[in-house]
Coordinates of C-alpha atoms and ligand atoms in Angstrom, one line a residue:
X30 CA 0.1 0.5 0.1
X31 CA 1.5 3.3 -1.0
X32 CA 0.4 6.3 1.2
X33 CA -1.1 8.2 -1.9
X34 CA -3.6 5.1 -2.6
X35 CA -5.2 6.1 0.7
X36 CA -5.8 9.7 0.6
X37 CA -9.1 10.7 -0.5
X38 CA -8.9 14.3 -0.4
X39 CA -6.4 15.3 -2.8
X40 CA -3.9 17.9 -1.8
X41 CA -5.4 21.2 -2.7
X42 CA -8.9 20.1 -3.2
X43 CA -11.4 22.5 -2.3
X44 CA -13.7 21.4 0.8
X45 CA -17.2 20.2 0.0
X46 CA -19.9 20.3 1.6
X47 CA -19.5 18.5 5.7
X48 CA -23.4 17.1 5.3
X49 CA -22.5 15.4 2.2
X50 CA -19.0 14.4 3.2
X51 CA -20.3 13.3 6.5
X52 CA -23.7 11.2 5.2
X53 CA -21.3 9.1 3.2
X54 CA -18.7 8.4 5.4
X55 CA -19.1 5.1 8.5
X56 CA -16.7 5.8 11.1
X57 CA -16.5 1.9 13.3
X58 CA -14.1 0.1 14.9
X59 CA -13.7 -3.4 15.3
X60 CA -13.9 -5.4 18.7
X61 CA -13.0 -8.8 19.2
X62 CA -10.5 -10.7 21.5
X63 CA -7.1 -11.1 20.5
X64 CA -6.7 -14.0 17.7
X65 CA -10.6 -13.6 16.5
X66 CA -9.2 -12.9 13.3
X67 CA -9.3 -8.3 13.7
X68 CA -6.0 -8.0 12.1
X69 CA -6.7 -9.9 9.0
X70 CA -10.4 -8.2 8.7
X71 CA -8.7 -5.2 8.2
X72 CA -6.4 -6.1 5.9
X73 CA -8.9 -8.1 3.7
X74 CA -11.4 -4.9 4.3
X75 CA -9.0 -2.6 2.6
X76 CA -8.1 -5.5 0.1
X77 CA -12.0 -5.4 -1.3
X78 CA -11.4 -1.7 -1.0
X79 CA -8.5 -2.1 -3.7
X80 CA -6.1 0.1 -1.0
X81 CA -3.7 -2.6 -1.1
X82 CA -3.3 -5.0 -3.9
X83 CA -2.6 -8.3 -1.5
X84 CA -3.2 -8.8 2.0
X85 CA -0.2 -8.9 4.5
X86 CA 0.5 -5.5 3.6
X87 CA -0.8 -3.4 6.5
X88 CA -0.7 -5.3 9.8
X89 CA 1.7 -8.4 8.4
X90 CA 3.2 -9.0 11.6
X91 CA 6.0 -10.6 10.3
X92 CA 7.0 -7.6 7.9
X93 CA 7.0 -4.9 10.1
X94 CA 9.7 -3.0 8.9
X95 CA 12.5 -2.7 11.6
X96 CA 13.8 0.4 12.0
X97 CA 11.8 3.3 13.6
X98 CA 11.4 4.0 17.3
X99 CA 11.5 2.7 20.8
X100 CA 7.2 2.4 20.5
X101 CA 7.6 -0.4 17.3
X102 CA 10.6 -2.5 19.1
X103 CA 8.0 -2.8 22.1
X104 CA 5.0 -3.3 19.4
X105 CA 7.5 -6.0 17.5
X106 CA 8.6 -7.8 21.0
X107 CA 4.6 -8.1 21.9
X108 CA 3.3 -8.6 18.4
X109 CA 0.6 -5.6 19.1
X110 CA -0.1 -2.3 18.2
X111 CA -0.5 0.3 19.9
X112 CA 0.6 3.1 17.7
X113 CA -2.3 3.2 14.8
X114 CA -5.0 5.6 14.9
X115 CA -7.5 4.9 11.4
X116 CA -7.5 3.3 8.1
X117 CA -9.0 5.7 5.9
X118 CA -10.2 4.0 2.4
X119 CA -12.9 5.1 -0.4
X120 CA -15.5 2.2 -1.3
X121 CA -17.6 2.9 -4.0
X122 CA -18.9 6.7 -3.4
X123 CA -18.3 6.3 0.0
X124 CA -15.5 6.6 2.9
X125 CA -14.6 4.6 5.6
X126 CA -12.9 5.2 8.8
X127 CA -12.0 2.1 10.8
X128 CA -10.2 3.4 14.2
X129 CA -7.7 1.2 15.1
X130 CA -8.6 -0.5 19.4
X131 CA -5.1 -2.1 19.6
X132 CA -5.3 -5.9 19.6
X133 CA -3.6 -7.2 22.5
X134 CA -5.0 -9.1 25.9
X135 CA -3.9 -6.2 27.8
X136 CA -6.3 -3.4 28.6
X137 CA -5.4 0.3 27.8
X138 CA -7.6 2.7 28.7
X139 CA -6.7 4.0 25.2
X140 CA -8.5 0.8 23.2
X141 CA -12.0 2.3 25.5
X142 CA -11.4 6.1 23.8
X143 CA -11.1 4.9 20.6
X144 CA -14.7 3.6 21.4
X145 CA -16.0 7.1 22.1
X146 CA -15.3 8.5 18.6
X147 CA -16.8 5.3 16.4
X148 CA -20.4 5.5 15.1
X149 CA -20.9 2.3 14.9
X150 CA -18.5 -1.7 16.2
X151 CA -18.3 -4.5 14.1
X152 CA -18.3 -7.7 16.8
X153 CA -15.9 -10.2 15.7
X154 CA -16.4 -13.4 16.8
X155 CA -14.0 -17.2 16.4
X156 CA -16.9 -19.3 15.1
X157 CA -14.8 -21.7 17.6
X158 CA -14.8 -19.9 20.5
X159 CA -17.6 -17.3 20.5
X160 CA -17.7 -14.9 23.2
X161 CA -14.4 -14.4 25.1
X162 CA -13.3 -12.1 27.8
X163 CA -12.3 -9.1 25.9
X164 CA -15.2 -9.2 23.6
X165 CA -16.9 -9.0 26.3
X166 CA -15.3 -5.8 27.7
X167 CA -15.9 -4.0 25.1
X168 CA -19.2 -4.6 24.1
X169 CA -20.2 -3.2 27.4
X170 CA -18.5 -0.4 26.6
X171 CA -20.5 0.0 23.2
X172 CA -23.4 -1.1 24.8
X173 CA -22.9 1.7 27.6
X174 CA -22.5 4.4 25.2
X175 CA -25.3 3.2 22.9
X176 CA -22.8 2.1 20.2
X177 CA -24.7 -0.1 17.3
X178 CA -23.1 -3.4 16.7
X179 CA -22.6 -5.6 13.7
X180 CA -21.8 -9.0 14.8
X181 CA -19.0 -11.1 12.2
X182 CA -18.5 -14.7 13.0
X183 CA -15.2 -15.3 11.8
X184 CA -13.3 -18.6 10.8
X185 CA -16.2 -20.0 9.8
X186 CA -13.8 -22.3 7.2
X187 CA -12.8 -24.3 10.5
X188 CA -14.7 -26.6 12.6
X189 CA -17.0 -24.8 15.3
X190 CA -19.9 -23.9 17.2
X191 CA -22.8 -24.8 15.7
X192 CA -24.2 -21.5 14.0
X193 CA -27.4 -21.8 16.0
X194 CA -25.8 -22.1 19.1
X195 CA -23.6 -19.3 18.5
X196 CA -26.9 -17.4 18.1
X197 CA -28.5 -17.9 21.6
X198 CA -25.5 -17.6 23.3
X199 CA -24.6 -13.5 21.7
X200 CA -28.1 -13.7 23.1
X201 CA -28.0 -15.3 26.2
X202 CA -24.5 -13.0 27.4
X203 CA -24.7 -9.8 25.9
X204 CA -28.5 -9.4 25.6
X205 CA -28.5 -8.4 22.3
X206 CA -31.4 -10.3 19.7
X207 CA -28.8 -11.5 17.2
X208 CA -30.4 -11.1 13.6
X209 CA -28.5 -12.8 11.7
X210 CA -28.6 -11.1 7.4
X211 CA -26.9 -14.3 6.1
X212 CA -27.0 -17.9 7.1
X213 CA -24.4 -20.4 6.7
X214 CA -24.6 -23.1 3.6
X215 CA -22.6 -26.3 5.1
X216 CA -21.4 -26.6 8.9
X217 CA -18.4 -24.7 10.3
X218 CA -15.6 -26.5 8.5
X219 CA -17.2 -27.7 5.6
X220 CA -18.4 -24.0 4.5
X221 CA -19.9 -23.9 1.0
X222 CA -21.5 -20.5 1.6
X223 CA -24.2 -18.3 2.7
X224 CA -28.1 -18.0 2.2
X225 CA -28.5 -14.0 1.5
X226 CA -32.0 -13.8 3.6
X227 CA -32.9 -11.3 2.3
X228 CA -33.0 -12.2 -1.2
X229 CA -33.3 -15.8 -0.9
X230 CA -29.8 -16.5 -2.7
X231 CA -26.5 -19.1 -2.7
X232 CA -23.9 -16.9 -2.1
X233 CA -20.9 -19.3 -3.2
X234 CA -18.1 -19.3 -1.2
X235 CA -14.9 -19.9 -3.6
X236 CA -11.6 -20.2 -2.1
X237 CA -8.7 -18.3 -3.7
X238 CA -5.3 -19.3 -2.9
X239 CA -4.1 -18.5 0.8
X240 CA -7.1 -15.5 0.2
X241 CA -4.8 -13.4 -0.7
X242 CA -6.3 -11.8 -3.3
X243 CA -10.3 -10.8 -3.7
X244 CA -12.3 -13.7 -3.6
X245 CA -15.0 -13.6 -6.5
X246 CA -18.6 -13.9 -5.3
X247 CA -20.7 -16.0 -6.8
X248 CA -24.6 -15.5 -6.6
X249 CA -27.1 -18.3 -7.3
X250 CA -31.1 -18.4 -7.5
X251 CA -32.0 -21.0 -4.8
X252 CA -32.9 -23.1 -7.6
X253 CA -29.4 -23.5 -8.1
X254 CA -28.6 -23.6 -4.8
X255 CA -30.7 -26.3 -4.1
X256 CA -29.1 -28.4 -7.1
X257 CA -26.0 -28.3 -6.3
X258 CA -26.1 -28.3 -2.2
X259 CA -29.5 -30.3 -1.6
X260 CA -28.9 -31.6 1.9
X261 CA -27.2 -28.0 3.1
X262 CA -29.5 -25.6 1.4
X263 CA -32.6 -27.3 3.1
X264 CA -31.4 -27.2 6.2
X265 CA -29.8 -23.6 5.7
X266 CA -34.0 -22.9 4.2
X267 CA -35.2 -24.6 7.2
X268 CA -32.9 -23.0 9.8
X269 CA -33.6 -19.0 8.5
X270 CA -37.4 -19.8 8.4
X271 CA -36.9 -21.1 11.7
X272 CA -35.5 -17.7 12.6
X273 CA -37.8 -15.5 11.1
X274 CA -40.9 -17.0 13.0
X275 CA -38.9 -16.7 16.4
X276 CA -38.7 -13.0 14.5
X277 CA -34.8 -12.8 14.2
X278 CA -35.0 -10.7 11.0
X279 CA -33.4 -7.4 11.1
X280 CA -35.0 -4.2 11.9
X281 CA -33.1 -0.6 11.2
X282 CA -34.7 1.1 14.1
X283 CA -34.0 -1.7 17.1
X284 CA -30.5 -2.3 15.3
X285 CA -29.4 1.3 16.2
X286 CA -31.3 1.1 19.8
X287 CA -28.8 -1.3 20.7
X288 CA -31.3 -3.9 21.4
X289 CA -30.8 -6.1 17.6
X290 CA -27.5 -6.9 16.6
X291 CA -26.8 -8.0 12.4
X292 CA -24.9 -11.0 11.8
X293 CA -23.3 -12.2 9.3
X294 CA -20.8 -15.2 8.9
X295 CA -17.3 -15.4 7.4
X296 CA -14.0 -16.2 6.3
X297 CA -11.4 -13.4 6.6
X298 CA -8.1 -15.5 5.9
X299 CA -10.1 -16.3 3.0
X300 CA -11.7 -13.0 2.2
X301 CA -15.4 -14.5 2.2
X302 CA -18.5 -11.9 4.0
X303 CA -15.6 -8.8 3.3
X304 CA -17.4 -7.4 1.0
X305 CA -20.8 -7.9 2.5
X306 CA -19.8 -6.0 5.3
X307 CA -18.6 -3.2 3.5
X308 CA -22.1 -3.4 1.9
X309 CA -24.0 -3.8 5.2
X310 CA -22.0 -1.2 6.9
X311 CA -23.0 1.4 4.1
X312 CA -26.9 0.6 4.2
X313 CA -27.2 -0.2 8.0
X314 CA -24.3 1.9 9.8
X315 CA -25.0 5.1 10.9
X316 CA -23.1 7.8 9.3
X317 CA -21.7 10.5 11.7
X318 CA -24.3 12.8 13.0
X319 CA -24.9 16.1 14.6
X320 CA -22.8 15.2 18.2
X321 CA -24.7 16.6 21.4
X322 CA -22.3 19.3 23.3
X323 CA -21.7 19.1 27.1
X324 CA -25.1 20.0 27.7
X325 CA -27.1 17.1 25.8
X326 CA -27.7 20.1 22.8
X327 CA -26.4 18.3 19.4
X328 CA -24.0 20.5 17.1
X329 CA -24.9 20.8 13.7
X330 CA -23.1 19.0 10.7
X331 CA -22.5 22.5 9.2
X332 CA -21.8 24.3 12.2
X333 CA -18.2 25.2 11.9
X334 CA -15.2 23.0 12.8
X335 CA -15.0 21.4 16.0
X336 CA -13.3 17.9 16.9
X337 CA -12.9 16.6 19.9
X338 CA -9.1 14.3 21.1
X339 CA -9.6 10.8 21.7
X340 CA -6.5 9.8 22.0
X341 CA -3.1 11.0 22.7
X342 CA 0.3 9.4 21.1
X343 CA 3.1 10.0 22.3
X344 CA 7.4 9.4 22.5
X345 CA 6.1 7.0 19.3
X346 CA 9.6 8.0 17.5
X347 CA 12.3 8.8 20.3
X348 CA 14.3 10.6 17.6
X349 CA 11.7 13.4 17.5
X350 CA 9.9 13.5 20.5
X351 CA 6.7 13.9 18.7
X352 CA 3.2 14.2 20.4
X353 CA 0.2 13.3 17.8
X354 CA -3.7 14.1 19.8
X355 CA -5.6 12.3 18.1
X356 CA -9.3 14.1 17.3
X357 CA -12.1 13.0 15.6
X358 CA -14.2 15.4 13.4
X359 CA -17.7 16.4 14.8
X360 CA -18.6 19.5 12.4
X361 CA -17.2 21.9 9.4
X362 CA -14.7 21.0 7.7
X363 CA -11.1 21.0 9.1
X364 CA -8.5 22.8 6.3
X365 CA -5.1 22.1 7.5
X366 CA -3.4 25.3 8.5
X367 CA -6.7 26.5 10.2
X368 CA -5.8 28.2 13.4
X369 CA -8.9 26.6 15.8
X370 CA -9.7 27.2 19.7
X371 CA -8.7 25.2 22.4
X372 CA -11.9 25.1 24.6
X373 CA -10.0 24.5 27.9
X374 CA -8.2 27.1 28.0
X375 CA -10.1 29.4 25.2
X376 CA -6.1 29.7 23.6
X377 CA -5.5 29.4 19.5
X378 CA -4.0 26.0 18.3
X379 CA -2.1 26.2 14.9
X380 CA -3.0 23.0 12.8
X381 CA -0.2 22.9 10.5
X382 CA 1.4 19.9 10.9
X383 CA -1.9 17.1 10.8
X384 CA -1.5 13.4 10.3
X385 CA -3.3 10.2 9.2
X386 CA -1.5 7.2 10.9
X387 CA -1.4 3.9 10.5
X388 CA 0.7 1.1 11.7
X389 CA 4.3 2.8 10.6
X390 CA 2.6 5.1 7.3
X391 CA 1.7 8.3 8.0
X392 CA 0.6 10.7 5.3
X393 CA -0.4 14.8 5.8
X394 CA -3.9 15.8 5.9
X395 CA -5.4 18.1 4.2
X396 CA -8.9 17.8 4.7
X397 CA -11.3 16.4 6.9
X398 CA -14.9 16.1 7.2
X399 CA -17.1 14.8 10.3
X400 CA -16.4 11.2 11.1
X401 CA -13.1 11.7 10.1
X402 CA -10.1 11.3 12.6
X403 CA -6.9 13.7 12.6
X404 CA -3.2 13.6 14.3
X405 CA -2.5 16.8 15.7
X406 CA 1.2 17.0 15.8
X407 CA 3.1 19.0 18.8
X408 CA -0.3 19.0 20.7
X409 CA 1.4 19.4 23.8
X410 CA -1.7 22.0 25.3
X411 CA -3.8 18.7 25.0
X412 CA -5.6 16.2 27.0
X413 CA -7.9 13.1 26.1
X414 CA -11.6 14.6 25.8
X415 CA -10.7 18.0 24.9
X416 CA -12.9 19.6 22.4
X417 CA -11.5 21.9 19.7
X418 CA -13.1 24.6 17.4
X419 CA -13.7 26.8 14.8
X420 CA -15.7 30.6 15.8
X421 CA -18.9 28.3 17.7
X422 CA -17.8 28.0 20.9
X423 CA -18.6 24.1 21.8
X424 CA -17.6 21.6 24.7
X425 CA -18.2 18.0 24.1
X426 CA -18.6 15.5 27.1
X427 CA -15.7 14.4 28.7
X428 CA -15.0 10.7 27.8
X429 CA -15.3 9.1 31.3
X430 CA -12.4 7.6 32.5
X431 CA -13.0 4.0 33.8
X432 CA -12.6 2.1 36.8
X433 CA -8.3 1.0 37.5
X434 CA -8.3 -2.7 38.6
X435 CA -4.4 -2.3 38.6
X436 CA -2.5 -0.3 41.0
X437 CA 1.3 0.0 41.5
X438 CA 3.4 2.8 43.9
X439 CA 5.6 4.4 41.3
X440 CA 9.5 5.6 42.8
X441 CA 12.4 7.1 41.2
X442 CA 15.3 5.0 41.0
X443 CA 17.5 8.2 41.2
X444 CA 16.1 10.6 44.0
X445 CA 18.1 13.3 42.3
X446 CA 16.0 13.1 39.7
X447 CA 12.9 13.3 42.1
X448 CA 12.0 16.8 39.5
X449 CA 11.9 14.8 36.3
X450 CA 10.2 12.3 38.1
X451 CA 7.3 14.4 39.1
X452 CA 7.4 16.2 35.5
X453 CA 7.2 12.9 34.1
X454 CA 4.2 11.9 36.1
X455 CA 2.4 14.5 35.3
X456 CA 3.1 14.7 31.6
X457 CA 1.6 11.0 32.0
X458 CA -1.0 11.8 34.0
X459 CA -2.2 14.5 31.6
X460 CA -2.0 12.4 28.5
X461 CA -4.1 9.6 30.3
X462 CA -1.3 7.1 30.4
X463 CA -2.2 6.3 33.9
X464 CA -4.4 7.5 36.1
X465 CA -2.3 9.1 38.6
X466 CA -3.4 9.0 42.6
X467 CA -2.3 10.3 45.8
X468 CA -2.5 10.6 49.3
X469 CA -0.5 12.5 52.9
X470 CA 0.7 9.3 53.8
X471 CA 2.3 8.1 50.7
X472 CA 3.7 12.0 49.9
X473 CA 4.3 13.0 46.7
X474 CA 7.6 11.3 46.4
X475 CA 5.7 8.0 45.7
X476 CA 2.3 8.6 43.7
X477 CA -0.1 5.4 43.0
X478 CA -0.5 4.8 38.8
X479 CA -3.4 3.2 38.2
X480 CA -4.2 1.8 35.4
X481 CA -7.4 -0.4 33.5
X482 CA -4.7 -3.4 32.1
X483 CA -1.2 -3.8 33.0
X484 CA 0.3 -2.7 29.6
X485 CA -0.6 1.3 30.8
X486 CA 2.1 0.5 33.0
X487 CA 5.0 -0.9 31.2
X488 CA 4.4 2.1 28.7
X489 CA 4.6 4.2 31.9
X490 CA 7.9 3.1 32.8
X491 CA 9.4 2.7 29.4
X492 CA 8.2 6.3 28.8
X493 CA 9.5 7.4 32.1
X494 CA 13.5 6.2 31.2
X495 CA 13.3 6.6 27.5
X496 CA 11.6 10.1 27.4
X497 CA 12.1 12.2 30.9
X498 CA 15.4 10.6 32.0
X499 CA 13.7 10.0 35.6
X500 CA 13.5 5.8 35.2
X501 CA 11.1 4.5 38.3
X502 CA 10.1 1.6 39.9
X503 CA 6.6 -0.2 40.0
X504 CA 5.7 -1.9 43.3
X505 CA 2.3 -3.8 42.4
X506 CA -0.3 -3.2 45.3
X507 CA -2.7 -5.6 46.0
X508 CA -5.9 -4.2 45.5
X509 CA -8.0 -4.8 42.5
X510 CA -11.4 -2.9 42.5
X511 CA -11.8 1.0 43.0
X512 CA -15.1 2.6 44.1
X513 CA -16.0 7.0 44.2
X514 CA -16.4 7.5 47.7
X515 CA -16.5 11.1 49.6
X516 CA -14.6 13.1 52.9
X517 CA -16.8 11.8 55.7
X518 CA -16.4 8.0 54.4
X519 CA -13.1 8.2 53.6
X520 CA -12.1 8.3 57.5
X521 CA -13.9 5.2 57.7
X522 CA -12.8 4.2 55.5
X523 CA -9.1 4.1 56.2
X524 CA -9.9 2.1 59.2
X525 CA -10.2 -1.3 57.1
X526 CA -7.8 -3.4 56.5
X527 CA -7.4 -3.9 52.8
X528 CA -8.9 -0.9 51.5
X529 CA -7.1 2.8 51.1
X530 CA -8.3 6.3 50.1
X531 CA -6.6 7.9 47.5
X532 CA -7.0 11.2 45.7
X533 CA -7.0 11.0 42.1
X534 CA -5.0 13.9 40.9
X535 CA -7.0 14.8 37.5
X536 CA -10.2 15.6 39.1
X537 CA -10.0 15.4 43.1
X538 CA -12.7 12.2 43.1
X539 CA -11.7 10.2 46.1
X540 CA -11.5 6.5 45.4
X541 CA -11.3 3.3 47.6
X542 CA -9.3 0.8 46.6
X543 CA -10.1 -2.4 47.7
X544 CA -8.0 -5.9 47.9
X545 CA -11.0 -7.6 46.3
X546 CA -14.6 -8.4 45.9
X547 CA -14.7 -9.9 49.3
X548 CA -13.4 -6.8 50.8
X549 CA -16.0 -4.3 49.4
X550 CA -19.1 -6.6 50.4
X551 CA -17.5 -6.8 53.9
X552 CA -17.5 -3.0 54.1
X553 CA -21.1 -2.5 52.5
X554 CA -22.0 -5.5 55.0
X555 CA -20.4 -3.5 58.5
X556 CA -21.2 -0.1 56.6
X557 CA -24.7 -0.2 54.6
X558 CA -24.6 3.5 54.5
X559 CA -21.5 3.5 53.2
X560 CA -21.1 5.9 49.8
X561 CA -19.5 3.3 47.6
X562 CA -20.1 4.5 43.7
X563 CA -18.8 2.7 40.9
X564 CA -17.2 4.2 38.4
X565 CA -17.6 3.5 34.9
X566 CA -16.7 -0.6 34.2
X567 CA -14.4 -1.3 31.4
X568 CA -15.5 -5.0 32.7
X569 CA -17.6 -6.8 32.7
Ligands
G4P706 P1 -6.0 -10.9 15.4 O1 -5.9 -9.6 15.0 O2 -7.5 -10.8 16.1 O3 -5.1 -10.5 16.4 O4 -5.9 -11.7 15.1 P2 -5.4 -12.2 13.4 O5 -6.0 -11.5 12.1 O6 -3.9 -11.8 13.7 O7 -5.5 -13.6 13.4 C1 -4.8 -14.7 14.3 C2 -5.2 -16.1 13.8 O8 -6.4 -16.3 13.3 C3 -4.2 -15.9 12.6 O9 -3.1 -17.3 12.7 C4 -5.2 -15.7 10.8 O10 -4.5 -16.1 10.1 C5 -5.9 -16.4 11.7 N1 -7.4 -17.0 11.2 C6 -7.9 -15.5 10.5 N2 -9.2 -15.2 10.0 C7 -9.3 -16.6 10.3 C8 -10.5 -17.1 9.4 O11 -11.2 -16.8 8.7 N3 -10.0 -18.4 9.0 C9 -9.0 -18.9 9.7 N4 -9.0 -20.4 9.6 N5 -7.8 -18.1 10.1 C10 -8.6 -17.0 10.6 P3 -1.8 -17.7 13.0 O12 -1.5 -18.8 12.8 O13 -2.1 -17.0 13.8 O14 -1.0 -16.2 12.1 P4 -0.4 -16.8 10.0 O15 0.4 -17.9 10.6 O16 -2.0 -17.5 9.9 O17 -0.2 -15.1 10.7

C-alpha cells in the first residue's frame, strides 16, 4: 500500500460540504478478543476497497519494518499494535474510517477511548470460541455508549460451534437479539457459502489461493443452490425460516437502538463475507450525525469545524519526541493550517501539522470531514476529551475514565532526579497514559499509578526512562477494585484493612481501593450506608 493510495482528499482540493461528506462516511471499530482475526479482517477490508493489492501489507506481523522507534520495538516484541489510529479508504462512493482498537490481550484505557469516537462497532467472533472475555468487555463499553453493533462470525472455514448455538450465546451473554442477515450453508469446517436472507440467494464460497486476493462472489438463485447443495441448502432454508418465525429479522430501528445485532458469517483469511460486511456497513451503519455537546445540545454538522481529542500518543519516535493528539471531527470541515480554539483554555491552536497514522504509514491530512480522524502534531496542550472549534464555541462531554483494576506505587530509581520524575508523572497523567492517585500518607514521592490494563504500566515505565530520563520502580499493590467515595466516608474506610482511599490528581475524586471483592462486600455489610459508587466499568 502506498500512502497516496489511501488519500481520499487530494491535496489542494476544494472542501466539500460537511453534510454531504458526513453522509457518505462510516466510522467504526472492530471489537474482538485477540486472535479472532481483527488484523486479518482489517487487511481484507482494505483489500476489498482496493487500497492494497495483496493481503499482508498492513498489519503483517512478520513483515514489520525493523527501523523506527522504541515504540515499534515494544510493539514488535509483544506482537501488538499500539501506535495506530485509523485506516481511511474509499469504497464505491463512500469513505470508510476504521479506527484501530489495540489488539493485545491487556487492556488499556486507549482501547476504550477509541470507542468514544466511532458511530458503530463490528463485533468479531471466532466461530469456534464464541464470545470471549475481551469481546465482552468491549461490548459492555459499546452498550454503555449506545453504539450499534454488527456481529461477524469469523473462521467459518474451520470446525466451530453450531450457528444456532452461537446465536443463543449472543442473546444470552449480550442481551442483544441476533438478526442474521446471512445464514451459513454447510457447517463450520465444511462451509459452502451463505444464504442471503433478504433475497433468498445463495452466495457461494469460492476459495482463492491463501485468500491473498479478492475472492469472486458468486450469487446463485435458490433453485441452483438446491441442485448444488441439496442437503445443506435445505437445512439452511429451514433454519432461516425458523429464525424468521422467532422474529430474528433485521429491523433498522432496533439495531440503532442497540436492541438487535445483524449477524454475518465469513472467513476473513479467505476473504469471504468481507464484501458483504462493507455493503452492510454502508447500508445499515449510521453516518456521523450531530454530536451532543456537554449540555446535550447537538452540534449541527454544517456548523464550523469542531472536534474532540480521543487519544494522545507520545514518544512514538524517540528521535523526534513527537506528540500526536488524535481528534475526531464532529462538525464542519477541517482545513490544515486553520487556527482553531482549544475549548479548555480558550487559546488558539495552529493546525499546521496534521496527519493520518496507520501502522507505520503517515500522511499529511489537508481536509477532513465529520467522522474523520486527524492526528495533530506537537499538541502538547491537548488532553484526552478536550474540544477544539472554529468560530462557534463548543465543549463536548468528557470521555469517562474507566475503573482502574491495577495499581502500583511509582518511585524514582534515582532520588536526585525527582524533578524529572514529577514532571514525567504529571505529563503521563495529563495524557491519560495512567491515572495518578495520591495521599498525604504516601506523599508525592510515591504516587500510586492506576490502570485499566497492566500494559499501561509498561508504557509508563518505558516513557519515564526514555523520555523523561527518570527511571521508575513500580511496586504492584494488592488492590483490584476502585469505588468513588466522599470525604466523610474516606475517614471510615481508611481504618478498614485491605482498603485505602486515595485522591485522583486529574479531578480530585476520592477513590477507595479494595483488595478483592469480598473486602468490598464486607465493608458494605458493616456500613450499609457507605458511599461507594462504581466508576465507569471497563469490565463486565
Ligand atoms: P487478531 O488481530 O484478532 O489478533 O487476529 P489475527 O488477524 O492476527 O488472526 C489470528 C489467527 O487467526 C491468524 O493465524 C490468522 O491467520 C487466523 N485467522 C484469521 N481469520 C481467519 C479465518 O477466517 N479462518 C481461519 N482458519 N483462520 C483465520 P496465525 O496462525 O496466528 O497467524 P498466521 O500465521 O496465519 O499469520
